[in-house]
PDB file of C-alpha atoms (C1' of nucleotides) in Angstrom:
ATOM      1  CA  UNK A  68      14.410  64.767 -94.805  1.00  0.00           C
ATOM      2  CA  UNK A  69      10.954  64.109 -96.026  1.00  0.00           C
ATOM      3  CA  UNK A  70      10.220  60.248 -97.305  1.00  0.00           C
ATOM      4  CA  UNK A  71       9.206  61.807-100.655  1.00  0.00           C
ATOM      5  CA  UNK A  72      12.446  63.215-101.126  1.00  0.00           C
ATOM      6  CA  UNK A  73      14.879  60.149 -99.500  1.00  0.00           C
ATOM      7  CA  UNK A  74      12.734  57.690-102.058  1.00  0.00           C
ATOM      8  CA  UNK A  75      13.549  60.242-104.708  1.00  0.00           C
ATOM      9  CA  UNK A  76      17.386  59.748-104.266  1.00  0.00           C
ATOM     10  CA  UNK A  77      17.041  55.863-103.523  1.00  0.00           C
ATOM     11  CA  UNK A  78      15.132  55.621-106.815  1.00  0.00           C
ATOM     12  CA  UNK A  79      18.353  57.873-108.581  1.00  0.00           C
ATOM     13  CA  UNK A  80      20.798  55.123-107.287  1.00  0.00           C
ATOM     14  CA  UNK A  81      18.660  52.506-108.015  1.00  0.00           C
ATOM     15  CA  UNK A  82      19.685  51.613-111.544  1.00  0.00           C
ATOM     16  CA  UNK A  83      23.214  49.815-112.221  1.00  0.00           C
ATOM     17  CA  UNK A  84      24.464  52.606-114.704  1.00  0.00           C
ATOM     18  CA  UNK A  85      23.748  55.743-112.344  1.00  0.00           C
ATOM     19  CA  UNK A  86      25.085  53.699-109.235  1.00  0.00           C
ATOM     20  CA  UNK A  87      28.289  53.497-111.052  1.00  0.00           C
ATOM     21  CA  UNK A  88      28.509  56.981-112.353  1.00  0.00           C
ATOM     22  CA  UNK A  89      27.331  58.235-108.663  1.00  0.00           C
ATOM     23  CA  UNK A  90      30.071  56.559-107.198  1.00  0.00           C
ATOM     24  CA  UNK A  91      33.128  56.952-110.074  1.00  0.00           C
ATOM     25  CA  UNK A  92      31.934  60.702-108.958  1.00  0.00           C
ATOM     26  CA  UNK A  93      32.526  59.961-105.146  1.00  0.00           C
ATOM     27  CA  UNK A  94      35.733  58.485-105.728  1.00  0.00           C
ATOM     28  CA  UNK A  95      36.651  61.794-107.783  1.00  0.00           C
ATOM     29  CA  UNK A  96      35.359  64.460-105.601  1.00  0.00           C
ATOM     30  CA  UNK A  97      35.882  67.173-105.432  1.00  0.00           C
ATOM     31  CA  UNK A  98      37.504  67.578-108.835  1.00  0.00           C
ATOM     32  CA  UNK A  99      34.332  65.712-110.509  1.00  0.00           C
ATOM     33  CA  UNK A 100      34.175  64.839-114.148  1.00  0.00           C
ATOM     34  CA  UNK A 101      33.401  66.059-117.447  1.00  0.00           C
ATOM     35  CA  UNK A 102      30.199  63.750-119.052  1.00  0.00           C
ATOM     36  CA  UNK A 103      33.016  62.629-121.703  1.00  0.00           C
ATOM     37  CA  UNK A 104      34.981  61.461-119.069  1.00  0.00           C
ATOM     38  CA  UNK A 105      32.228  59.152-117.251  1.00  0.00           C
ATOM     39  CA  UNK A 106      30.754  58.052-120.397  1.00  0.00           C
ATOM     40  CA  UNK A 107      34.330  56.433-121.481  1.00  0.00           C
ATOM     41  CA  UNK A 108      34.955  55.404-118.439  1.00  0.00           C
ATOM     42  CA  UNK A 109      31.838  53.407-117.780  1.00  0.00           C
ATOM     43  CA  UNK A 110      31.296  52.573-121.469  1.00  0.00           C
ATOM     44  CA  UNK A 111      27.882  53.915-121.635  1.00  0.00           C
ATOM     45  CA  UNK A 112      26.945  55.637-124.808  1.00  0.00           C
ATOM     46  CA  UNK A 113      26.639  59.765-124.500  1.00  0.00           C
ATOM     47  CA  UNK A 114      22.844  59.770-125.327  1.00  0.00           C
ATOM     48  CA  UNK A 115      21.998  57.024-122.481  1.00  0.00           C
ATOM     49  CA  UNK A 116      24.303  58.467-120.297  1.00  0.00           C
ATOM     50  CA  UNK A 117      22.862  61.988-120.781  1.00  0.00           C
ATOM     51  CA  UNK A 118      19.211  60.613-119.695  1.00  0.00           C
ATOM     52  CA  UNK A 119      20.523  59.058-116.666  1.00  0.00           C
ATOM     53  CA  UNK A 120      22.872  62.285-115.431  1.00  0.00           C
ATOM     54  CA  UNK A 121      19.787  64.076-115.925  1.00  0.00           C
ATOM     55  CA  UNK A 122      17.839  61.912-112.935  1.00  0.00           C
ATOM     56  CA  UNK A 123      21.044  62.581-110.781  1.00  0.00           C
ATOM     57  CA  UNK A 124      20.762  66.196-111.508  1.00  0.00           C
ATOM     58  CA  UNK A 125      17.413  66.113-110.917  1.00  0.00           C
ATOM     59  CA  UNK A 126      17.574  64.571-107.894  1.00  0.00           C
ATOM     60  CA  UNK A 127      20.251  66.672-106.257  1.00  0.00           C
ATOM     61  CA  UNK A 128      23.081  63.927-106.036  1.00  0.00           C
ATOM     62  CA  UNK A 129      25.045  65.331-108.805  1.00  0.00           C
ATOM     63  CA  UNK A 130      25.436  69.027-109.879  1.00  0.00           C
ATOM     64  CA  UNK A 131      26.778  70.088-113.069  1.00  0.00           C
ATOM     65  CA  UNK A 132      28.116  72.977-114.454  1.00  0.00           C
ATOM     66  CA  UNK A 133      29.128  74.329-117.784  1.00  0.00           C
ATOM     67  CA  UNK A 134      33.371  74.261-118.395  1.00  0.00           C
ATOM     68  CA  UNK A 135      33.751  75.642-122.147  1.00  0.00           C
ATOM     69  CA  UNK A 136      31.994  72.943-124.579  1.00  0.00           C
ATOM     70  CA  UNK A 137      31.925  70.203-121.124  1.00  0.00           C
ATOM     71  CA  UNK A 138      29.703  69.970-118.556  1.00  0.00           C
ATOM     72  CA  UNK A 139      31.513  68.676-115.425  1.00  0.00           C
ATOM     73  CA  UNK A 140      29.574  66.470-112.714  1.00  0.00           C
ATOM     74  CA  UNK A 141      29.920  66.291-109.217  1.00  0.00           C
ATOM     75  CA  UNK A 142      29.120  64.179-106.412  1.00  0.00           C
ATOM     76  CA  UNK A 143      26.950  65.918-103.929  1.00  0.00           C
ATOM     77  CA  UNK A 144      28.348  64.336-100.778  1.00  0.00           C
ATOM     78  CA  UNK A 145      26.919  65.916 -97.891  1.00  0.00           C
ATOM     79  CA  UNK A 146      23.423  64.842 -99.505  1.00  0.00           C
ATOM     80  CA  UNK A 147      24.768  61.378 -99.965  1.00  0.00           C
ATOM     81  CA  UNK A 148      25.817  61.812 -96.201  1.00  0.00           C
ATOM     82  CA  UNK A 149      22.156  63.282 -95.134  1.00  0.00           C
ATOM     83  CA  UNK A 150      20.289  60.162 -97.068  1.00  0.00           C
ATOM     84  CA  UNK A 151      22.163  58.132 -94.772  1.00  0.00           C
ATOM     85  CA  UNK A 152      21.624  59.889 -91.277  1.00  0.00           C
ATOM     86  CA  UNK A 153      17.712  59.489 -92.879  1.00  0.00           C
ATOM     87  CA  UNK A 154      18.032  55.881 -93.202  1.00  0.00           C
ATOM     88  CA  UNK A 155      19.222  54.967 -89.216  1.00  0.00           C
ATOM     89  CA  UNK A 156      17.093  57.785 -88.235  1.00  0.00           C
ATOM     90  CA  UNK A 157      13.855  56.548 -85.615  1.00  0.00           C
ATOM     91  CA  UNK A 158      15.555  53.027 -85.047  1.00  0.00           C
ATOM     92  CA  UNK A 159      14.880  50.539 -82.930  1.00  0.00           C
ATOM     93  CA  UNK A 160      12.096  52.462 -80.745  1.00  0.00           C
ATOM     94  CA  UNK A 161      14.953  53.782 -78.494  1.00  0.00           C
ATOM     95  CA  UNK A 162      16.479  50.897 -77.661  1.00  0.00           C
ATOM     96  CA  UNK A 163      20.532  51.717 -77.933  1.00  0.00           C
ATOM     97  CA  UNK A 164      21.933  47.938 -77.225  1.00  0.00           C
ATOM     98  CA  UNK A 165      19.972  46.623 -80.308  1.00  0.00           C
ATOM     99  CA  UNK A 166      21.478  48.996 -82.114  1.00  0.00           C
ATOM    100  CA  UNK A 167      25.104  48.498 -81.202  1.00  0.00           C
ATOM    101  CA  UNK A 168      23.959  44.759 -81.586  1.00  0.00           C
ATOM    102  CA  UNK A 169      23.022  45.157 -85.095  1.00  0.00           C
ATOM    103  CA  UNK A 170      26.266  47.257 -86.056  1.00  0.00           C
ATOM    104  CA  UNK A 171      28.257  44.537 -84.709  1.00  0.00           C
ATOM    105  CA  UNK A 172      26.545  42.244 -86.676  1.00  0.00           C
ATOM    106  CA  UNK A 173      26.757  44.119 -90.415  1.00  0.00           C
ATOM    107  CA  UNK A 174      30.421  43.067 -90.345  1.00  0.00           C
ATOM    108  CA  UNK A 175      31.429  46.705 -91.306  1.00  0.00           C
ATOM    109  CA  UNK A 176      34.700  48.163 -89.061  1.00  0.00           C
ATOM    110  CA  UNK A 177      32.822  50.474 -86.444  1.00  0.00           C
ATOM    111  CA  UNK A 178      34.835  53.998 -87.723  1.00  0.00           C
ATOM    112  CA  UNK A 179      32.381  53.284 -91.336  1.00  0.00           C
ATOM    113  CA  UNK A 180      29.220  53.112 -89.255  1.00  0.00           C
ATOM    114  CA  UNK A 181      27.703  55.739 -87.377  1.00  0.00           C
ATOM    115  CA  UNK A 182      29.159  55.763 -83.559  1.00  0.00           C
ATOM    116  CA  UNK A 183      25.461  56.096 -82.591  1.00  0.00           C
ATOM    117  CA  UNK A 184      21.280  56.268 -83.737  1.00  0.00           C
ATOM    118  CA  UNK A 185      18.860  57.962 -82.883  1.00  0.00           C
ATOM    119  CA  UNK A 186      17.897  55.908 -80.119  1.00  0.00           C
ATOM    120  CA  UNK A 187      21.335  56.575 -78.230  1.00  0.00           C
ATOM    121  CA  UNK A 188      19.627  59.858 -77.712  1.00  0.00           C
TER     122      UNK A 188
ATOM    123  CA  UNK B  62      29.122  44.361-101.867  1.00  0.00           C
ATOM    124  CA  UNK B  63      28.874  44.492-105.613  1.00  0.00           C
ATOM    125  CA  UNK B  64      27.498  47.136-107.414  1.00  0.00           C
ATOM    126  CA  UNK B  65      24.524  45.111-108.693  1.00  0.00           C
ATOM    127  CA  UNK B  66      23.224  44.064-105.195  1.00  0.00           C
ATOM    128  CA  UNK B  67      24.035  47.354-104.423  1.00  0.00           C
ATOM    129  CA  UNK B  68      21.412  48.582-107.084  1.00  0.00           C
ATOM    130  CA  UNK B  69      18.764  46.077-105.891  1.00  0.00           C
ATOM    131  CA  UNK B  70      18.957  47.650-102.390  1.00  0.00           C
ATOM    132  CA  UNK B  71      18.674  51.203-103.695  1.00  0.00           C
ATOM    133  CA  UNK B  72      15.427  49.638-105.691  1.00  0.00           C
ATOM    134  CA  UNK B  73      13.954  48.397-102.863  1.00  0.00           C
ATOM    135  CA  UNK B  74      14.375  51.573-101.360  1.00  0.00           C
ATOM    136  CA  UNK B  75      12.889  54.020-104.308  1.00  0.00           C
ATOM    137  CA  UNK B  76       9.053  53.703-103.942  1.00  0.00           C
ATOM    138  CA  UNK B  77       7.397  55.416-101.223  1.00  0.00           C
ATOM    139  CA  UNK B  78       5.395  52.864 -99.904  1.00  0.00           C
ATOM    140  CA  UNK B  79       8.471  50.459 -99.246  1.00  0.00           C
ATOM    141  CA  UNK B  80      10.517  53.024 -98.116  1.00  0.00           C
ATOM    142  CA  UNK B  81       7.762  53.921 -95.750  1.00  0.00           C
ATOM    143  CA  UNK B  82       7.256  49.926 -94.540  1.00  0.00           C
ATOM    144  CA  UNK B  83      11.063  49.797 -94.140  1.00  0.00           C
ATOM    145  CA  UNK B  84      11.434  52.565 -92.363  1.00  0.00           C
ATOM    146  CA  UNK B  85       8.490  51.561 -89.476  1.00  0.00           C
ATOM    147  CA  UNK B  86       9.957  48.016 -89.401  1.00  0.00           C
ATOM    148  CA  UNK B  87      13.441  49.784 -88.194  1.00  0.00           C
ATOM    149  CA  UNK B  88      11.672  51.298 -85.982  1.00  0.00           C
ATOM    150  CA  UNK B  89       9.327  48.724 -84.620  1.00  0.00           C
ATOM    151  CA  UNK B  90      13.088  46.477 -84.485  1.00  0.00           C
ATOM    152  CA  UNK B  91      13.786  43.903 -83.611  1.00  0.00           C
ATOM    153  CA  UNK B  92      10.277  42.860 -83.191  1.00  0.00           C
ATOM    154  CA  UNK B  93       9.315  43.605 -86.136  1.00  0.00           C
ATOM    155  CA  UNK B  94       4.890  43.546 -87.270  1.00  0.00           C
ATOM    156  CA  UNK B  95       2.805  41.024 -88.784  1.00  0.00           C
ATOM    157  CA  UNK B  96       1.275  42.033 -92.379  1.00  0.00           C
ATOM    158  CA  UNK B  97      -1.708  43.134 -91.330  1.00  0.00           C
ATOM    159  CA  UNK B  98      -0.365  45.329 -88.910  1.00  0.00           C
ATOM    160  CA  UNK B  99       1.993  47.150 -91.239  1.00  0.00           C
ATOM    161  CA  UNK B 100      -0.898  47.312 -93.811  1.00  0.00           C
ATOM    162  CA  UNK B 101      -2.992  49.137 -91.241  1.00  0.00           C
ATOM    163  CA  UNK B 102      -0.637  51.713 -90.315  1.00  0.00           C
ATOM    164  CA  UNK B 103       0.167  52.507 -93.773  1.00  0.00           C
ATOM    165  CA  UNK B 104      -3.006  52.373 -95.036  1.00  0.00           C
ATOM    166  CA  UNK B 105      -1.531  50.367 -98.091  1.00  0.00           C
ATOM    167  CA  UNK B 106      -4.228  47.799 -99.222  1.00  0.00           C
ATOM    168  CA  UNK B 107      -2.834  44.005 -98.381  1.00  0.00           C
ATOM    169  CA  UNK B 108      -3.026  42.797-102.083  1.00  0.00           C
ATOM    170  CA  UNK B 109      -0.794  46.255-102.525  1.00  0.00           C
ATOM    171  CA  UNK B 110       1.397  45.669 -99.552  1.00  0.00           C
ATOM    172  CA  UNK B 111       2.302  41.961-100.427  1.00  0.00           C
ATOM    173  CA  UNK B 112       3.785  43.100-104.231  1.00  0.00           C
ATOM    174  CA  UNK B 113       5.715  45.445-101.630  1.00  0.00           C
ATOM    175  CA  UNK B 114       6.874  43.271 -99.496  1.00  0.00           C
ATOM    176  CA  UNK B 115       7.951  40.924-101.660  1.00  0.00           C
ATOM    177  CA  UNK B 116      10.075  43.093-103.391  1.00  0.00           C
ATOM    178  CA  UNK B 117      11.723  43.648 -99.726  1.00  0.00           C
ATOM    179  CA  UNK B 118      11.954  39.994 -98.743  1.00  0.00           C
ATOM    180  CA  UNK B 119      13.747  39.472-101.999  1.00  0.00           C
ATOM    181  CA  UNK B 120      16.176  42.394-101.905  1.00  0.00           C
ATOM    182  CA  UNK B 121      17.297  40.942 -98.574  1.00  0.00           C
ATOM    183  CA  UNK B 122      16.204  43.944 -96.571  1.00  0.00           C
ATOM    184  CA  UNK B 123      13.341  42.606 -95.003  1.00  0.00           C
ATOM    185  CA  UNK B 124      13.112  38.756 -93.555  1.00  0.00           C
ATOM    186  CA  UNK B 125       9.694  37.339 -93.030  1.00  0.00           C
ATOM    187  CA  UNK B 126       8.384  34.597 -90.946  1.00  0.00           C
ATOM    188  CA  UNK B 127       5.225  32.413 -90.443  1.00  0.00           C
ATOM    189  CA  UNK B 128       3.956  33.013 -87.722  1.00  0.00           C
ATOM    190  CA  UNK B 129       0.369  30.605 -87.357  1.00  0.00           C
ATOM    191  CA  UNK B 130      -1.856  32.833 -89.858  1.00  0.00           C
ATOM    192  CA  UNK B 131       0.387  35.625 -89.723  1.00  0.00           C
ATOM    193  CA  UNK B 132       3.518  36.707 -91.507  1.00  0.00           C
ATOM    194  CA  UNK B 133       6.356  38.458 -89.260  1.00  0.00           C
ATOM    195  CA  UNK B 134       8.339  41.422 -91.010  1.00  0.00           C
ATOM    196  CA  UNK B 135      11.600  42.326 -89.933  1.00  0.00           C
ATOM    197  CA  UNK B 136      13.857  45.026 -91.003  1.00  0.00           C
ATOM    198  CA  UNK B 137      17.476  43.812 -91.798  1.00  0.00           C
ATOM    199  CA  UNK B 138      19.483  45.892 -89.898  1.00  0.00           C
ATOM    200  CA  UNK B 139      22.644  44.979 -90.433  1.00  0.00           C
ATOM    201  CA  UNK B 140      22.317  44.626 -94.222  1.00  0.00           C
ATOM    202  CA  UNK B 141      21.276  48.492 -94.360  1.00  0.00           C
ATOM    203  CA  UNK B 142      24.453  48.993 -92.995  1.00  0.00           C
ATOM    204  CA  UNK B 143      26.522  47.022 -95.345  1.00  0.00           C
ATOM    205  CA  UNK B 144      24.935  49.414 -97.908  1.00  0.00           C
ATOM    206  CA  UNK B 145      25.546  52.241 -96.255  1.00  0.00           C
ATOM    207  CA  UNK B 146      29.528  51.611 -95.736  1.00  0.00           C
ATOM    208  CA  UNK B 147      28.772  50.972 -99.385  1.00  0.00           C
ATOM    209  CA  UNK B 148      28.122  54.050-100.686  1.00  0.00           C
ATOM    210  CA  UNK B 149      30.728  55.869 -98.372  1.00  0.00           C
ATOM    211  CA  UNK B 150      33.705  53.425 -99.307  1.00  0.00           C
ATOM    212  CA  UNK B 151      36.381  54.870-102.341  1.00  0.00           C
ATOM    213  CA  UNK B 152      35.266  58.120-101.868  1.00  0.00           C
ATOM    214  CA  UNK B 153      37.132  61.760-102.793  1.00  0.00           C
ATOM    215  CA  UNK B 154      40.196  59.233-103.656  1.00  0.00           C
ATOM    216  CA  UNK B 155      42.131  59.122-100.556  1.00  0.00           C
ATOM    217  CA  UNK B 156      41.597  62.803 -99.100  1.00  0.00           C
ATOM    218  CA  UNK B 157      40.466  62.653 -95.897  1.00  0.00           C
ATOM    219  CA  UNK B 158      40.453  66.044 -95.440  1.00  0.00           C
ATOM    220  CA  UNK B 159      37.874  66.277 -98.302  1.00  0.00           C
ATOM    221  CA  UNK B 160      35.551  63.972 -96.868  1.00  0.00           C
ATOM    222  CA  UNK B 161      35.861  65.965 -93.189  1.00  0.00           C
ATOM    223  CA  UNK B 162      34.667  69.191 -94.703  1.00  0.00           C
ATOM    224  CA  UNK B 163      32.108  67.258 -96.737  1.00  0.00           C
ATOM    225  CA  UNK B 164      30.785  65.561 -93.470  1.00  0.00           C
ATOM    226  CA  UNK B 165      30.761  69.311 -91.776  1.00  0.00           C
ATOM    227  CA  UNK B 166      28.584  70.748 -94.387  1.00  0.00           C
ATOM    228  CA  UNK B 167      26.093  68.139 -94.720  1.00  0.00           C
ATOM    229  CA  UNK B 168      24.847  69.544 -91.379  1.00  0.00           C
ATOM    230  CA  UNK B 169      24.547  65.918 -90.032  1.00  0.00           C
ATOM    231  CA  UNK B 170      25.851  65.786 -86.478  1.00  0.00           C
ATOM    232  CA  UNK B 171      29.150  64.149 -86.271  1.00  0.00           C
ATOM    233  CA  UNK B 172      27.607  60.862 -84.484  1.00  0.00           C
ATOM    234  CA  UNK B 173      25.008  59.868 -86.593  1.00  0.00           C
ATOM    235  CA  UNK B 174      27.810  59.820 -89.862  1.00  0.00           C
ATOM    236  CA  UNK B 175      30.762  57.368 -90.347  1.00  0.00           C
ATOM    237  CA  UNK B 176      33.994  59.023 -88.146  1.00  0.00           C
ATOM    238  CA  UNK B 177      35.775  58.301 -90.745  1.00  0.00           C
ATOM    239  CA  UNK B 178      35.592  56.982 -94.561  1.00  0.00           C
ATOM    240  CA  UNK B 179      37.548  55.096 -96.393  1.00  0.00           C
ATOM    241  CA  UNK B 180      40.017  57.536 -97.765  1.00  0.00           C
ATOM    242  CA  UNK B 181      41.567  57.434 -94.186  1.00  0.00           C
ATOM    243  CA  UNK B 182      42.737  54.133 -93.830  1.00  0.00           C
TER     244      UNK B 182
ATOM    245  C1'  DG C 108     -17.316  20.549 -90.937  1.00  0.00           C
ATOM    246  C1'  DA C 109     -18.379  25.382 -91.562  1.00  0.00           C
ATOM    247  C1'  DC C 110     -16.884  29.941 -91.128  1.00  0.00           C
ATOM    248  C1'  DA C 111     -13.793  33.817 -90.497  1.00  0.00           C
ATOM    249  C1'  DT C 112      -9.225  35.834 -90.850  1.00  0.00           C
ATOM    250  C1'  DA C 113      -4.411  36.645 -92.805  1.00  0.00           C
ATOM    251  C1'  DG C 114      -1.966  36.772 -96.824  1.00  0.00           C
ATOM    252  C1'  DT C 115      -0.775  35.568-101.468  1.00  0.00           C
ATOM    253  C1'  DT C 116      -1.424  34.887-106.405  1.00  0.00           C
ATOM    254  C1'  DC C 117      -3.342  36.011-110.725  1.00  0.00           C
ATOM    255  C1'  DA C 118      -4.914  38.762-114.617  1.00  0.00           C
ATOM    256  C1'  DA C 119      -5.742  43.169-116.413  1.00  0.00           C
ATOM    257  C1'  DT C 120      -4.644  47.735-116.848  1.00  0.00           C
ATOM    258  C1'  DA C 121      -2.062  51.887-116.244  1.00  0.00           C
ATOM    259  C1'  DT C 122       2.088  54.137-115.822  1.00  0.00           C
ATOM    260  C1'  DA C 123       6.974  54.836-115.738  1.00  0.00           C
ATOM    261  C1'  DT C 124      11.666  53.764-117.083  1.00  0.00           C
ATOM    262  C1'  DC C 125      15.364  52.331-120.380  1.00  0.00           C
ATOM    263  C1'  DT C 126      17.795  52.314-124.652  1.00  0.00           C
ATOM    264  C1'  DT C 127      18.890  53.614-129.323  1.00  0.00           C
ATOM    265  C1'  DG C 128      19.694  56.475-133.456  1.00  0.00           C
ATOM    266  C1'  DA C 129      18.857  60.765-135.725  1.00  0.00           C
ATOM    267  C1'  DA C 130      18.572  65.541-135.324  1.00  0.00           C
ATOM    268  C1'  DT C 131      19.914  69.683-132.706  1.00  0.00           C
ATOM    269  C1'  DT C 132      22.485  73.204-129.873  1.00  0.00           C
ATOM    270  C1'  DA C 133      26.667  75.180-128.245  1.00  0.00           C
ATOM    271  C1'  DT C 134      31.523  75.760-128.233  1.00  0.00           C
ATOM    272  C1'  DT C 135      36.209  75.484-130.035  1.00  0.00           C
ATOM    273  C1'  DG C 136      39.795  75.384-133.562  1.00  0.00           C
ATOM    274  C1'  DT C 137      41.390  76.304-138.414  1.00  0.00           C
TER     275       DT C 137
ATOM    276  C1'  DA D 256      32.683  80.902-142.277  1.00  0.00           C
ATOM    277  C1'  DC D 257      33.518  75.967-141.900  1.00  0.00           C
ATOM    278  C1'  DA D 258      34.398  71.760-139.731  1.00  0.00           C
ATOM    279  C1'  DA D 259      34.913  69.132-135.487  1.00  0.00           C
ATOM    280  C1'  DT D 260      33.701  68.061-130.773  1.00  0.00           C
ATOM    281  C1'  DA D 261      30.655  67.799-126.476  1.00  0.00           C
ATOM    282  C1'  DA D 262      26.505  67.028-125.022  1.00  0.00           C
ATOM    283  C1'  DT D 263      21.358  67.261-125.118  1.00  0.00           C
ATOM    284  C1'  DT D 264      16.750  66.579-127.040  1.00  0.00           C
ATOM    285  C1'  DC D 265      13.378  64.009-129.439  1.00  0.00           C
ATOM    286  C1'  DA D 266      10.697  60.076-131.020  1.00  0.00           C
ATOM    287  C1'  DA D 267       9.961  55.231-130.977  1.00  0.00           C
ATOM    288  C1'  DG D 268       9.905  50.899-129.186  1.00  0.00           C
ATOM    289  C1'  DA D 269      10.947  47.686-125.472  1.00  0.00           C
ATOM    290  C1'  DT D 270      10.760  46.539-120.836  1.00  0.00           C
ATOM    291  C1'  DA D 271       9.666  47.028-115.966  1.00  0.00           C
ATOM    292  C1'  DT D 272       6.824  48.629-112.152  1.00  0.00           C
ATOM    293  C1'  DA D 273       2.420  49.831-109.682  1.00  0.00           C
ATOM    294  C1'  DT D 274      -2.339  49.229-108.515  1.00  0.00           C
ATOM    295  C1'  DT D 275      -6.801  46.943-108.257  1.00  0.00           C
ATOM    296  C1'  DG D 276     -10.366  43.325-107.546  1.00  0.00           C
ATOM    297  C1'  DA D 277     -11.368  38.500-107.718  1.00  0.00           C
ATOM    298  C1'  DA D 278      -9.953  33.989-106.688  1.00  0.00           C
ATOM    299  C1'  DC D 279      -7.102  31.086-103.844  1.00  0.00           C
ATOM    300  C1'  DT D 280      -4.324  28.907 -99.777  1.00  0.00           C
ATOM    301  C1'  DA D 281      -3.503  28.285 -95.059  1.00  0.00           C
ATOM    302  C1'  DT D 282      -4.524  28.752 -90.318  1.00  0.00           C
ATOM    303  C1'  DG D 283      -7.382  29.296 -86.404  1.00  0.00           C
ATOM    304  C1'  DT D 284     -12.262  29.318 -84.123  1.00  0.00           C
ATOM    305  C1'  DC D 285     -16.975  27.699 -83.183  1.00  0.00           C
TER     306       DC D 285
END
DNA sequence: GACATAGTTCAATATATCTTGAATTATTGT
DNA sequence: ACAATAATTCAAGATATATTGAACTATGTC
């Protein structure tokens, strides 16, 4: 993944209200949700919430489709899941004990953390 | 992690040139580079790169040190990942199965993702 | 002390993002 | 056809972010 496009889909997760609607469409995949559906959920009004689903569309961490007179939104994990593998990509200049170090450290349980970086290579 | 700190990470993460500065100071970990040196490789003028790395320092992702006339930047490991457990936690709401196939088709090989999510436990 | 180097702060400008209400499009039900 | 519902688009204003050069602070060197 390219830095221009990882920094794309950090900036799409990087406001409050399309952090919450990315994840309420995690936690719902891979049914998804209609727009109605989000918007009541989260309480944010149809027109805001329109603007922001358009930056997930547009960044490739939600897809939509039309369902009769809805549109219904869903998560797209395995990008979630690549912007990830980006981030603990190169670390460490190949030095594997740091990075076990620093996973020990996060305070995450080991199975929600990669078993290995890059550097384990 | 709350959604909001959450958010801030994500921010910190969404321009180019920080998500460029981050990225070499995970690599150059746990040593981390001075300013200057950082500013160099990046070619990101130092009145430029300090708006940057302030923004870093105060998300939490970066820690910074004085160092006689320099200032040592060092990626926070462990906090990047806190956020990514983040973003993989309550997913596809309790089908592990789901998040297995989603994991397969994000092309990602198996060690560099989470073994499992959340919808496991 | 005088000078050079490493970084930051400040002010000014440019640009981008956020939010809202009103108007609009598309679909469904009567 | 008409009315109701789902959602988007548009325009306007408010706010936040990015970039630059000049001035400043702090540290090290001669």
């Amino acid at each position: 993944m390219k830095t221009q496009n990882a920094a794309r889909l950090f900036e799409a997760l990087s406001s409050e209200a399309r952090l919450e609607v990315f994840r309420l469409l995690v936690k719902h995949a891979p049914n998804g949700l209609v727009a109605g559906e989000i918007s009541k959920n989260l309480k944010i009004p149809s027109t805001n919430l329109s603007f922001h689903l358009k930056e997930l569309v547009h960044s490739g961490l939600v897809g939509m489709e039309k369902e009769g007179r809805f549109r219904r939104c869903r998560a797209n994990v395995p990008l979630m899941l690549e912007v990830i593998a980006y981030l603990t990509s190169e670390c460490c200049s190949g030095n594997p004990g740091q990075c076990r170090q620093y996973r020990a450290e996060s305070g995450v349980a080991p199975e929600f953390l990669p078993t290995r970086c890059d550097c384990d290579k």
